[in-house]
Coordinates of C-alpha atoms and ligand atoms in Angstrom, one line a residue:
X1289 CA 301.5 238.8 -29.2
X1290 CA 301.9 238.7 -33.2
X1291 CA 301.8 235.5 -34.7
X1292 CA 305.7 234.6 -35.9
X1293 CA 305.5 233.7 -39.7
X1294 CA 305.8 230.3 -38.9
X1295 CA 302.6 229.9 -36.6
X1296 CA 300.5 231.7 -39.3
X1297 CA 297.9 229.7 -40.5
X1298 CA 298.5 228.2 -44.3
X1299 CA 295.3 229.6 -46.8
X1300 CA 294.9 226.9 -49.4
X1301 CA 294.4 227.2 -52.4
X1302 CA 290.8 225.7 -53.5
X1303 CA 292.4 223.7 -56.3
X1304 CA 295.2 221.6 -54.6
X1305 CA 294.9 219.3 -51.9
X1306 CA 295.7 220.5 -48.0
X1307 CA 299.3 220.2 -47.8
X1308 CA 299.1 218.0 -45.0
X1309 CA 297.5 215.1 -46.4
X1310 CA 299.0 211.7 -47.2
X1311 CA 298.8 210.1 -49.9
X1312 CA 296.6 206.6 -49.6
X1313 CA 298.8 203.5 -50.6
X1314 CA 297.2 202.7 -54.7
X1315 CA 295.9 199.8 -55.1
X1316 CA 295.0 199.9 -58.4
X1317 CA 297.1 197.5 -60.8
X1318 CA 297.1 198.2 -64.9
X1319 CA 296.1 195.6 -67.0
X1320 CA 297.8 195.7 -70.7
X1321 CA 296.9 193.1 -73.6
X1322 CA 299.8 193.3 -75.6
X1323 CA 301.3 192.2 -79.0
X1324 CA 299.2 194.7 -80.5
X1325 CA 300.5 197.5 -82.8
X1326 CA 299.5 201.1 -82.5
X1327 CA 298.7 203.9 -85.0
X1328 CA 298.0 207.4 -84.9
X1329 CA 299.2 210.5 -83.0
X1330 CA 299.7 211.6 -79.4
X1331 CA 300.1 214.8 -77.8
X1332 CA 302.8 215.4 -75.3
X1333 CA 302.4 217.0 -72.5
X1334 CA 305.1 219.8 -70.9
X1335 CA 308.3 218.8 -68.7
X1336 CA 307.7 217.5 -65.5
X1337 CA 311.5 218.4 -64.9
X1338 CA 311.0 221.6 -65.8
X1339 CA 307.8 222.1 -64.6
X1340 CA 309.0 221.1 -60.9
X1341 CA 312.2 223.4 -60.7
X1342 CA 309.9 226.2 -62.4
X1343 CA 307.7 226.2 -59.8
X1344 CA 310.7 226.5 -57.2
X1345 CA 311.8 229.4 -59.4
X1346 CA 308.7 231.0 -59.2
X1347 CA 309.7 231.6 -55.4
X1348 CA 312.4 234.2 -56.3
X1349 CA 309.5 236.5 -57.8
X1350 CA 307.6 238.6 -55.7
X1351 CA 304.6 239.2 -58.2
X1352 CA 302.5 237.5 -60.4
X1353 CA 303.8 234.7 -62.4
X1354 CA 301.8 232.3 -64.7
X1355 CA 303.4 229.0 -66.0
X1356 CA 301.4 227.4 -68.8
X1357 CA 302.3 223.7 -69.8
X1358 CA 302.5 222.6 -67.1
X1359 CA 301.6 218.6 -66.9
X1360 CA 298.9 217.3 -64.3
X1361 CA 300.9 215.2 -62.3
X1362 CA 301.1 213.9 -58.9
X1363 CA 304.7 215.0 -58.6
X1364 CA 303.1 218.7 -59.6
X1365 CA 300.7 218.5 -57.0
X1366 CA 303.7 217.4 -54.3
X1367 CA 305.4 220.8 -55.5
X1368 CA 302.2 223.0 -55.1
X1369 CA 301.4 221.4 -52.0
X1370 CA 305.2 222.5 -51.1
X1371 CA 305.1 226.2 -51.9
X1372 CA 301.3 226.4 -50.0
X1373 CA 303.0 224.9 -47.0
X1374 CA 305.5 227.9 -47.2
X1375 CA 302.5 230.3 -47.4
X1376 CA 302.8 230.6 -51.2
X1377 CA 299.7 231.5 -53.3
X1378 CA 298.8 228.8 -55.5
X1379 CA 296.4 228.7 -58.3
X1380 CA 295.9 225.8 -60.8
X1381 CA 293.3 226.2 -63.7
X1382 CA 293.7 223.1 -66.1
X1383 CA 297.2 222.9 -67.5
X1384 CA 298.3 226.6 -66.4
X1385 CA 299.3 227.3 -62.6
X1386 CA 299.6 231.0 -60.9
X1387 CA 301.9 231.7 -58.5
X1388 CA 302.4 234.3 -56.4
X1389 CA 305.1 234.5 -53.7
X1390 CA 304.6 238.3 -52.8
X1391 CA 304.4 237.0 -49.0
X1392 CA 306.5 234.1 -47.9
X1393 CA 305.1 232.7 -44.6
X1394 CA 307.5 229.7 -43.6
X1395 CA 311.3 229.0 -44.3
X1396 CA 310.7 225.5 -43.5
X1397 CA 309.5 222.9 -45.0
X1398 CA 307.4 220.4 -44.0
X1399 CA 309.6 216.8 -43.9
X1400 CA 306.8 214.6 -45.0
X1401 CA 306.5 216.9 -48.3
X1402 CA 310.2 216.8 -49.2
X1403 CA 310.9 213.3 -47.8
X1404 CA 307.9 212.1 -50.5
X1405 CA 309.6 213.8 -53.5
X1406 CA 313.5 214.6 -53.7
X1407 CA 312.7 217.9 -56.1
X1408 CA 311.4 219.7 -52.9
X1409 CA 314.8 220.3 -52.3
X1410 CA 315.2 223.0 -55.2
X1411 CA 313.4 225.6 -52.6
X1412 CA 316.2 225.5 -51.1
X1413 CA 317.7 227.6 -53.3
X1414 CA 315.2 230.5 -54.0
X1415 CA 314.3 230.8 -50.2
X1416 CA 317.9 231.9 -49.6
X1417 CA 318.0 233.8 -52.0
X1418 CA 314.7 235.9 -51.2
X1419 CA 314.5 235.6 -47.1
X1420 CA 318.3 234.7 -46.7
X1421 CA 317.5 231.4 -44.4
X1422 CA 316.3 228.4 -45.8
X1423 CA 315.7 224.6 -43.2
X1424 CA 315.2 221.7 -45.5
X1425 CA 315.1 218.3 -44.3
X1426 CA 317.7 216.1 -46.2
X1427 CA 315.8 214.4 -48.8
X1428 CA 317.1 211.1 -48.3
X1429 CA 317.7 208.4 -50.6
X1430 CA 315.4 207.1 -53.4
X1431 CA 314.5 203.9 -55.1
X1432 CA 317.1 204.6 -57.7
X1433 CA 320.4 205.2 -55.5
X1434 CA 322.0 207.6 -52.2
X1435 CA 321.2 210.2 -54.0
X1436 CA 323.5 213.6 -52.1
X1437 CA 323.1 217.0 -52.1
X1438 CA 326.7 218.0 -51.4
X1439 CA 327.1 219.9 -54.3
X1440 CA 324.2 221.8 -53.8
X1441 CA 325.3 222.8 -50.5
X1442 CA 329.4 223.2 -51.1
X1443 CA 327.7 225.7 -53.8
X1444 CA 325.8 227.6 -51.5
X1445 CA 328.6 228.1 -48.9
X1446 CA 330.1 229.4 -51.8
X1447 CA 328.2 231.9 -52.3
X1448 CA 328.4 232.5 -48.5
X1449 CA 325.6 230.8 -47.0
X1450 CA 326.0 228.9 -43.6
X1451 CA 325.5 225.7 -43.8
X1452 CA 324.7 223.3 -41.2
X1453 CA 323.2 219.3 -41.3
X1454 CA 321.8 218.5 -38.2
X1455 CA 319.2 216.1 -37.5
X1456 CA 318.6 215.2 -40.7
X1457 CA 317.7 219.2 -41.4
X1458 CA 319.4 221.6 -43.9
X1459 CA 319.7 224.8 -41.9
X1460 CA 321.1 227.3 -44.3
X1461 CA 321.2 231.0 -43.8
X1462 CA 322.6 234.5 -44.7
X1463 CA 324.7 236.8 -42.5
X1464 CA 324.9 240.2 -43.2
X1465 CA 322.4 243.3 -43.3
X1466 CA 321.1 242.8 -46.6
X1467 CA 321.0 239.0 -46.4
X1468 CA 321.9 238.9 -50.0
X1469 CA 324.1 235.8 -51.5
X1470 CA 327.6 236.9 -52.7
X1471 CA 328.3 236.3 -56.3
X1472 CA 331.0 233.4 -56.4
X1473 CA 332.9 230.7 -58.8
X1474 CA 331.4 227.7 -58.5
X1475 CA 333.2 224.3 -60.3
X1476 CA 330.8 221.4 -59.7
X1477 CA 332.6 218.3 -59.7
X1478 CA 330.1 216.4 -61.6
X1479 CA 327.5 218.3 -63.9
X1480 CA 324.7 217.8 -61.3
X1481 CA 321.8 218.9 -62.9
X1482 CA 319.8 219.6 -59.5
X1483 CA 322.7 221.5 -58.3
X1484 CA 323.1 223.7 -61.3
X1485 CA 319.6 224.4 -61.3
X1486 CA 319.8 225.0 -57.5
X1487 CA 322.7 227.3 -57.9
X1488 CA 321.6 229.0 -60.6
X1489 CA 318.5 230.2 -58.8
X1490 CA 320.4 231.4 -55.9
X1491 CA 322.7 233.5 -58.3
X1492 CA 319.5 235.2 -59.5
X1493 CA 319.1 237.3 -56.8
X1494 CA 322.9 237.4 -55.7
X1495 CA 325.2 240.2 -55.1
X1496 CA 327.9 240.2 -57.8
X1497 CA 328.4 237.6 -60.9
X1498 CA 328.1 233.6 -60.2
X1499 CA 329.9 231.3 -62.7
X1500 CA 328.5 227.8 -62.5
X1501 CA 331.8 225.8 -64.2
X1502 CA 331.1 222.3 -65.5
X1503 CA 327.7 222.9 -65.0
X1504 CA 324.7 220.1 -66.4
X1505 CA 323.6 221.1 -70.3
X1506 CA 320.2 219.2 -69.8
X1507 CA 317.3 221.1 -71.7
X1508 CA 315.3 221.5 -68.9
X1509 CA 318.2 223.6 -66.9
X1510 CA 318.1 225.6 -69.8
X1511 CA 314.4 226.0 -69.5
X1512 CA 314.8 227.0 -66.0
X1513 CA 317.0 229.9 -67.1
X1514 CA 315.0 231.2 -69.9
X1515 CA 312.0 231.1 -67.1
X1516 CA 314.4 233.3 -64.8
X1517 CA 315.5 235.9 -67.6
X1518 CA 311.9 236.3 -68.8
X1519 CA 311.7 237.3 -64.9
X1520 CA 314.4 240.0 -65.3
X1521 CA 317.0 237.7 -64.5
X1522 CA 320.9 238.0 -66.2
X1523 CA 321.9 234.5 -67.1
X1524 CA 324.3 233.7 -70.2
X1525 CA 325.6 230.5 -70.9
X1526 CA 322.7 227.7 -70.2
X1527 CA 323.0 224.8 -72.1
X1528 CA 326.6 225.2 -72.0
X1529 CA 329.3 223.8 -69.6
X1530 CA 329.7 227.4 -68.1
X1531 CA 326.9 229.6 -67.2
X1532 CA 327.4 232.7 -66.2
X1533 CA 324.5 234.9 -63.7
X1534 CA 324.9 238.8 -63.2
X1535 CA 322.5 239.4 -59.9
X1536 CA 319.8 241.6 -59.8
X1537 CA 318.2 243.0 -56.9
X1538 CA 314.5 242.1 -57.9
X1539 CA 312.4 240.0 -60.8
X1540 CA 309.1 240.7 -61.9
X1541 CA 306.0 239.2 -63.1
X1542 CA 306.3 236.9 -66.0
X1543 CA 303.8 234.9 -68.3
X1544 CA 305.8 231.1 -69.3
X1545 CA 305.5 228.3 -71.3
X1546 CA 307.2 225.1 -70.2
X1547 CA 309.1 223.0 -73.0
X1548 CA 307.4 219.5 -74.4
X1549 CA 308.3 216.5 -72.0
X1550 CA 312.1 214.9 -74.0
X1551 CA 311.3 211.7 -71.4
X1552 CA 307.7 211.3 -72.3
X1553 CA 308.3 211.4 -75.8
X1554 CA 311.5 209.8 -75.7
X1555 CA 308.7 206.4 -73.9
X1556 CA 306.1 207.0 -77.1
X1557 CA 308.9 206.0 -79.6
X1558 CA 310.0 203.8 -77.5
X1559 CA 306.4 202.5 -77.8
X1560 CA 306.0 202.6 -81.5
X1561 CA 309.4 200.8 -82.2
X1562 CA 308.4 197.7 -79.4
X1563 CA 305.0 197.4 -81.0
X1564 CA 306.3 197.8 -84.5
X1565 CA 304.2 200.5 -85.7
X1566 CA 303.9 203.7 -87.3
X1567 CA 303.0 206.8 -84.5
X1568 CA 303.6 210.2 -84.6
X1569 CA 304.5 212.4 -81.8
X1570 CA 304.0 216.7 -81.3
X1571 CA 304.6 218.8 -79.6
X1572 CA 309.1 217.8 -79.3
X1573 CA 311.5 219.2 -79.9
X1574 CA 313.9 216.8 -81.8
X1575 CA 317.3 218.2 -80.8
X1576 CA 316.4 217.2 -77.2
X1577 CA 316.2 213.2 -78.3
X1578 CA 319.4 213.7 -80.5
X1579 CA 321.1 210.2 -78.5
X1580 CA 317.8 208.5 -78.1
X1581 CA 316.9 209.0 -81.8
X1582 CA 320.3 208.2 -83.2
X1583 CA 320.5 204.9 -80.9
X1584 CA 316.9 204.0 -82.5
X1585 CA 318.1 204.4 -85.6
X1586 CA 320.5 202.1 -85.5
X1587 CA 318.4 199.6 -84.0
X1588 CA 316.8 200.1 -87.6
X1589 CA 313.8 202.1 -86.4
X1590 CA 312.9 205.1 -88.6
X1591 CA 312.3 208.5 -87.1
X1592 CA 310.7 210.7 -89.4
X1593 CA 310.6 214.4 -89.0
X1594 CA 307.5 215.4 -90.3
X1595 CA 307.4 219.1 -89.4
X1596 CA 310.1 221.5 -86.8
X1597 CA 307.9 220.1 -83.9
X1598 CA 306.7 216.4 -84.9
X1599 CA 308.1 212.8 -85.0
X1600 CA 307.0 210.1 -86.7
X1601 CA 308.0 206.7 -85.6
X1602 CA 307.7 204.0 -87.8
X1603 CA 309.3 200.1 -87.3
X1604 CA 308.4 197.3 -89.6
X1605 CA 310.4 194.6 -88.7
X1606 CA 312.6 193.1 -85.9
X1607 CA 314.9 195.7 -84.4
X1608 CA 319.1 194.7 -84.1
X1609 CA 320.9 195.1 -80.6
X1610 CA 322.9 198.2 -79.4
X1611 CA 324.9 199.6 -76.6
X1612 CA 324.2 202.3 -74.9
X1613 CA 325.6 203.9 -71.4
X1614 CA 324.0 206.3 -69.8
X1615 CA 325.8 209.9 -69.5
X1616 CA 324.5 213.6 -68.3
X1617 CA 323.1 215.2 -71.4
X1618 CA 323.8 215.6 -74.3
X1619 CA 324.7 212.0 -73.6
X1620 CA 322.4 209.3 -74.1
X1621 CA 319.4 210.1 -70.5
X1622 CA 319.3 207.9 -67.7
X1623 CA 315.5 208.5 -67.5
X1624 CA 315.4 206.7 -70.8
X1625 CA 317.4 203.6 -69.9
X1626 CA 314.4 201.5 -68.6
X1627 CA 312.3 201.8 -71.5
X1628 CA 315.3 201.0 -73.8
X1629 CA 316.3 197.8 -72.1
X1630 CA 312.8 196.4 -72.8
X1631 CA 312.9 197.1 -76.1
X1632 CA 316.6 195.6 -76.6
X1633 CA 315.0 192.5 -75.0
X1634 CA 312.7 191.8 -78.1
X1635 CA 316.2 192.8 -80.6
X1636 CA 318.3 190.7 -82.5
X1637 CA 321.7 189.9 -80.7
X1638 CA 323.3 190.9 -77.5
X1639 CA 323.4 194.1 -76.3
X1640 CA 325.3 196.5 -73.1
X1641 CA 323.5 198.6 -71.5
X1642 CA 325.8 200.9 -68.8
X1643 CA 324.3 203.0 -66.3
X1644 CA 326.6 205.6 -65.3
X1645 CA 324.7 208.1 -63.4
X1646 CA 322.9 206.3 -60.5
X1647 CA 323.9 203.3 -58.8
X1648 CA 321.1 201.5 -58.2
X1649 CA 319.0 201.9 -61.4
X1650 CA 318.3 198.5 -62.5
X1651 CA 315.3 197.1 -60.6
X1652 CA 313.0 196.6 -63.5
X1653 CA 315.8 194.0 -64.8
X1654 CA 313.6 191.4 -62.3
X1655 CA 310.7 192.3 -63.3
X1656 CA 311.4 192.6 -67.1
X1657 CA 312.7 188.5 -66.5
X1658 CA 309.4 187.9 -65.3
X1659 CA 308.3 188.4 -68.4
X1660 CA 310.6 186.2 -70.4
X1661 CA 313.5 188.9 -71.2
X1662 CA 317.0 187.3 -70.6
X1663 CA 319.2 190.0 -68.8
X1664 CA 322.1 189.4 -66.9
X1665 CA 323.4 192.3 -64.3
X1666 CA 327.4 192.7 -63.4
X1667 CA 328.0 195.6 -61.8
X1668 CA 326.5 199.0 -63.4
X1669 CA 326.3 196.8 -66.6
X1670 CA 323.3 194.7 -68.1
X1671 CA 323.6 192.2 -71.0
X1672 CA 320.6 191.8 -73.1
X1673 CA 320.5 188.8 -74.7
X1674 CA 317.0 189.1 -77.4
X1675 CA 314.4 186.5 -77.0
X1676 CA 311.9 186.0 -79.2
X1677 CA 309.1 187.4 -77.6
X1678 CA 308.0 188.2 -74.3
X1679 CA 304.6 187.0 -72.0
X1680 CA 302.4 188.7 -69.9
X1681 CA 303.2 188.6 -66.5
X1682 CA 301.6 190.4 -63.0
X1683 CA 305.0 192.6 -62.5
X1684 CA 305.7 195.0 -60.1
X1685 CA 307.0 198.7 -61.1
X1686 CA 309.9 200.0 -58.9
X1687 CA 310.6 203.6 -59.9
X1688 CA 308.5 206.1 -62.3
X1689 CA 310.7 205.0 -65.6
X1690 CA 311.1 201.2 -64.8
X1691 CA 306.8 201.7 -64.5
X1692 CA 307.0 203.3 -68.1
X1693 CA 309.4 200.3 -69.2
X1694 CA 306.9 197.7 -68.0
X1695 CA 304.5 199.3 -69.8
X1696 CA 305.9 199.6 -72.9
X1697 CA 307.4 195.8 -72.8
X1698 CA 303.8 195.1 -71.9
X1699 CA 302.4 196.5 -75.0
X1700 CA 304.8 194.3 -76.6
X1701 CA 303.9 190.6 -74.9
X1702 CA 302.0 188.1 -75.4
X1703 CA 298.6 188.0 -73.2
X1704 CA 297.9 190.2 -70.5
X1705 CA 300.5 191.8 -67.8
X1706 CA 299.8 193.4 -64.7
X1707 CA 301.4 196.1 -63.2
X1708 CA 301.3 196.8 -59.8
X1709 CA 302.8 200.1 -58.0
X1710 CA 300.9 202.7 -60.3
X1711 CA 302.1 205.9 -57.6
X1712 CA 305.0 205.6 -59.6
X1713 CA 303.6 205.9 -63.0
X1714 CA 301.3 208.9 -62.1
X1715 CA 304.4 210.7 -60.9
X1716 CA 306.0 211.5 -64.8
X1717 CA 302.9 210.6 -67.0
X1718 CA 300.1 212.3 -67.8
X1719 CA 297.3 210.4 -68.9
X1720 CA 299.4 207.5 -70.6
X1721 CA 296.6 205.0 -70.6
X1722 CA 294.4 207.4 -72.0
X1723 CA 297.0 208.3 -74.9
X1724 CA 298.2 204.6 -75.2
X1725 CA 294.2 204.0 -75.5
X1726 CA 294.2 206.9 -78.3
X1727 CA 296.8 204.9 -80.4
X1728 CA 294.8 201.7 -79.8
X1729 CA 296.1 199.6 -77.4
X1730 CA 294.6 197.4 -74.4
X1731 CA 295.0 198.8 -71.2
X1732 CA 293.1 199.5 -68.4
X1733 CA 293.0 200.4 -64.5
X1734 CA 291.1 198.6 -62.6
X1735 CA 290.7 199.0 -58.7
X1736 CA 289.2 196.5 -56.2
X1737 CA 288.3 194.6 -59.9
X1738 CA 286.4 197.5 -61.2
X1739 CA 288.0 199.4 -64.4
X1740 CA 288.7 202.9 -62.9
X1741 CA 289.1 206.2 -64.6
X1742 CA 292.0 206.7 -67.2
X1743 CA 292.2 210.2 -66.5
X1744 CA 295.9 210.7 -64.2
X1745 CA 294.4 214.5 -63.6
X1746 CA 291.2 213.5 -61.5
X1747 CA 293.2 210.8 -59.5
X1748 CA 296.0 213.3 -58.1
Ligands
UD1_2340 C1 317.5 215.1 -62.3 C2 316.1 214.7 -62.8 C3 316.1 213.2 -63.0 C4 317.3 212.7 -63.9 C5 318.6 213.3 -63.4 C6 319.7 213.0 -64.3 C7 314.6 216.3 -61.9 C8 313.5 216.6 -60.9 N1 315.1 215.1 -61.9 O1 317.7 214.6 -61.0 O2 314.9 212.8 -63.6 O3 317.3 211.3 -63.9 O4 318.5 214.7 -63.2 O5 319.5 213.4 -65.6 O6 315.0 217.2 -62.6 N2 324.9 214.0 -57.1 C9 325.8 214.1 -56.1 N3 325.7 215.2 -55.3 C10 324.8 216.2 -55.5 C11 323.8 216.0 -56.5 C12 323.9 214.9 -57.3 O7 326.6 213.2 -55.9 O8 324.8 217.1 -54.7 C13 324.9 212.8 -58.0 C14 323.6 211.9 -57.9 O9 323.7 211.1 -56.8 C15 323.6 211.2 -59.2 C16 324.3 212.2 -60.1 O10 324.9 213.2 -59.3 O11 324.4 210.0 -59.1 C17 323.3 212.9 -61.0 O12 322.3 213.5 -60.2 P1 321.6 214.9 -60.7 O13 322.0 215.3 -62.0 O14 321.7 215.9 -59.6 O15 320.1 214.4 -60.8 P2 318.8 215.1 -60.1 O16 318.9 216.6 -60.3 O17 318.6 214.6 -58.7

């Protein structure tokens, strides 16, 4: 008897750990001296936003297709692990990843895999749209809120997909002889930036024009469509409230470059503004920071463009208080709300800060109070009173940007603070010690009391 596809055996790929392994509890803790100030330049690394949904795109391509820029991350590796598990070819040569999906083995994947990163869930998407049947297990919720996927899915049975949860599994599929995804109008009741990207992948391949109405503006869903059109795709509209996809029946091979990380940069001024000290910052792209550089500035930070693609950040004294509530793009990022609360701890005055797109964003408030900040939380709100200065503290990091606010109020402090919960950090940043070492701070990781590597690519 032949093999079904989904009892053939998974090839690996030499350069990505076997799909099926765990990953080991880290015990490693960073050590940062702080009050320190930094100098020099950094390097930023590509979008891990992007870079996850691009590698989901990938699937709708049956040839070749070579991403460059892409970050070495451990939410990367999750994703490549993902596609192998669905019998993908996956290649990874420094920064640049191949990927072929010529053959598509599976239709499912693998619950451990999508219940460790929520992003899994953008296969969904491109395996409907390629084999016409798609089973996801429901991602479930995160450290940051509920986190749904209704809008995903009302967009998909839009489009004429069959839907059904059961079990905690997505079982989505395609009726018809061609299995193709009708072309539909699609108004999202909030601009759901997963969801756009999710629909707009589907639409791809659809048959007939998909409008995506109130769709999310972020740069990285534009990134995602650029990726698709320089597959062949017909997208208009990206970065706009209404996009607008034409179906094709195919895409071809395609050679990409993923845009400069908005969050990562976004956490280095963040860095040189806490510390009080002149660093510059390339590749960015400013008009992706347009809120987080106007709200530094009127903290009194400058921001210096010093050519199209490079930021200089330069902060000489104490830094006054603002308010800021978080929006979807181009309003002020909730991925940038963490790091901006430490830094209005050390500002002069009281400031707001109002998180309007998850509910349950404000962990680091805690941990921030460990180390002297004085915030008080009512509701989706938190009042940041500024203190004079904050101390080192062992501290715990609760999510990937509440890690990168730890760090940077570390940097900040007086004496040393430990951070604890590192799988969080080496999920969205790519090398920082080693760049935060570059600019000349203190900080090292140290495992069972031995200083460990500072390299984030050899440890996922
Ligand atoms: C993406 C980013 C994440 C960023 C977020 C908002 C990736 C891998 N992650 O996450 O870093 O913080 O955008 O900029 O790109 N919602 C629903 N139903 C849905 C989908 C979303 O109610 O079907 C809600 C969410 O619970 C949340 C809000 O919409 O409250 C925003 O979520 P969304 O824009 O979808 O964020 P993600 O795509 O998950």
């Amino acid at each position: 008897m032949q093999p079904t596809p989904e009892d053939r055996p998974i090839t690996l790929s030499p350069s990505l750990p076997n799909p099926s392994s765990q990953p080991t509890p880290d015990k490693s803790v960073l050590q940062v001296w702080g009050n320190q100030p930094l100098s020099g330049h950094v390097t930023i690394s590509g979008a891990k936003n992007s870079a996850l949904v691009i590698m989901a795109g990938a699937i709708l391509c049956s040839q070749d297709c070579r991403i460059r820029n892409v970050p070495l991350l451990a939410d990367v590796n999750q994703m490549g692990n993902l596609l192998l598990a669905l019998g993908i070819k996956v290649d990874r040569q420094g920064n640049c990843l191949d990927i072929n999906a010529a053959h598509i083995a599976h239709s499912k994947a693998p619950y451990e895999l999508v219940s460790q990163m929520r992003a899994s869930f953008f296969v969904i998407g491109p395996l409907l749209a390629r084999l016409g049947v798609a089973r996801i297990p429901l991602p479930g919720g995160c450290a940051i809120g509920a986190r749904p996927v209704d809008l995903h899915v009302r967009g998909l049975q839009a489009m004429g997909a069959e839907v059904q949860i059961d079990h905690g599994m997505v079982y989505a599929s395609v009726r018809g002889q061609n299995k193709r995804l009708q072309g539909a109008r699609i108004y999202l009741d909030y601009p759901s930036v997963g969801a756009t990207e999710t629909l707009m992948m589907a639409a791809t391949l659809a048959d007939g024009e998909t409008t995506i109405e109130n769709a999310a503006q972020e740069p990285e869903v534009v990134d995602l469509a650029n990726f698709c059109r320089a597959m062949g795709a017909k997208i208009r509209g990206a970065g706009t409230k209404t996009i607008v996809i034409s179906g094709v029946p195919s895409l071809h091979s395609t050679d990409y470059s993923i845009i400069p990380d908005r969050v990562e940069a976004g956490t280095f001024l963040v860095a040189g503004a806490i510390t009080q000290s002149e660093i510059s910052l390339s590749p960015v792209v400013p008009d992706h920071l347009t809120a987080v550089i106007a709200k530094l500035r009127a903290m009194g930070v400058q921001i210096i463009p010093d050519a199209p693609n490079r930021l200089r950040v330069v902060a000489s004294e104490r830094l006054s208080a603002t308010d800021i509530k978080t929006l979807p793009y181009p309003g002020f990022p909730t991925d940038m709300q963490a790091q901006f609360m430490a830094l209005l701890t050390l500002s002069d005055g009281d400031s707001v800060i109002t998180e309007t797109v998850f509910e349950n964003r404000m962990r680091h408030v805690a941990e921030l109070s460990r180390m002297g900040a004085d915030i008080r939380v009512e509701g989706n709100h938190a009042i940041v009173r500024g203190v004079p200065f904050l101390s080192g503290a062992p501290v715990l990091a609760t999510d990937l940007r509440a890690s990168a606010a730890l760090v940077v109020a570390a940097l900040a402090a007086k004496g040393m603070t430990t951070i604890e919960g590192l799988h969080h950090l080496d999920r969205g940043y790519e090398n920082l010690e080693a760049k935060l070492r570059q600019l000349g701070a203190r900080i090292h990781r140290v495992t069972d009391g031995m200083e460990t590597t500072s390299d984030s690519a050899a440890r996922v």
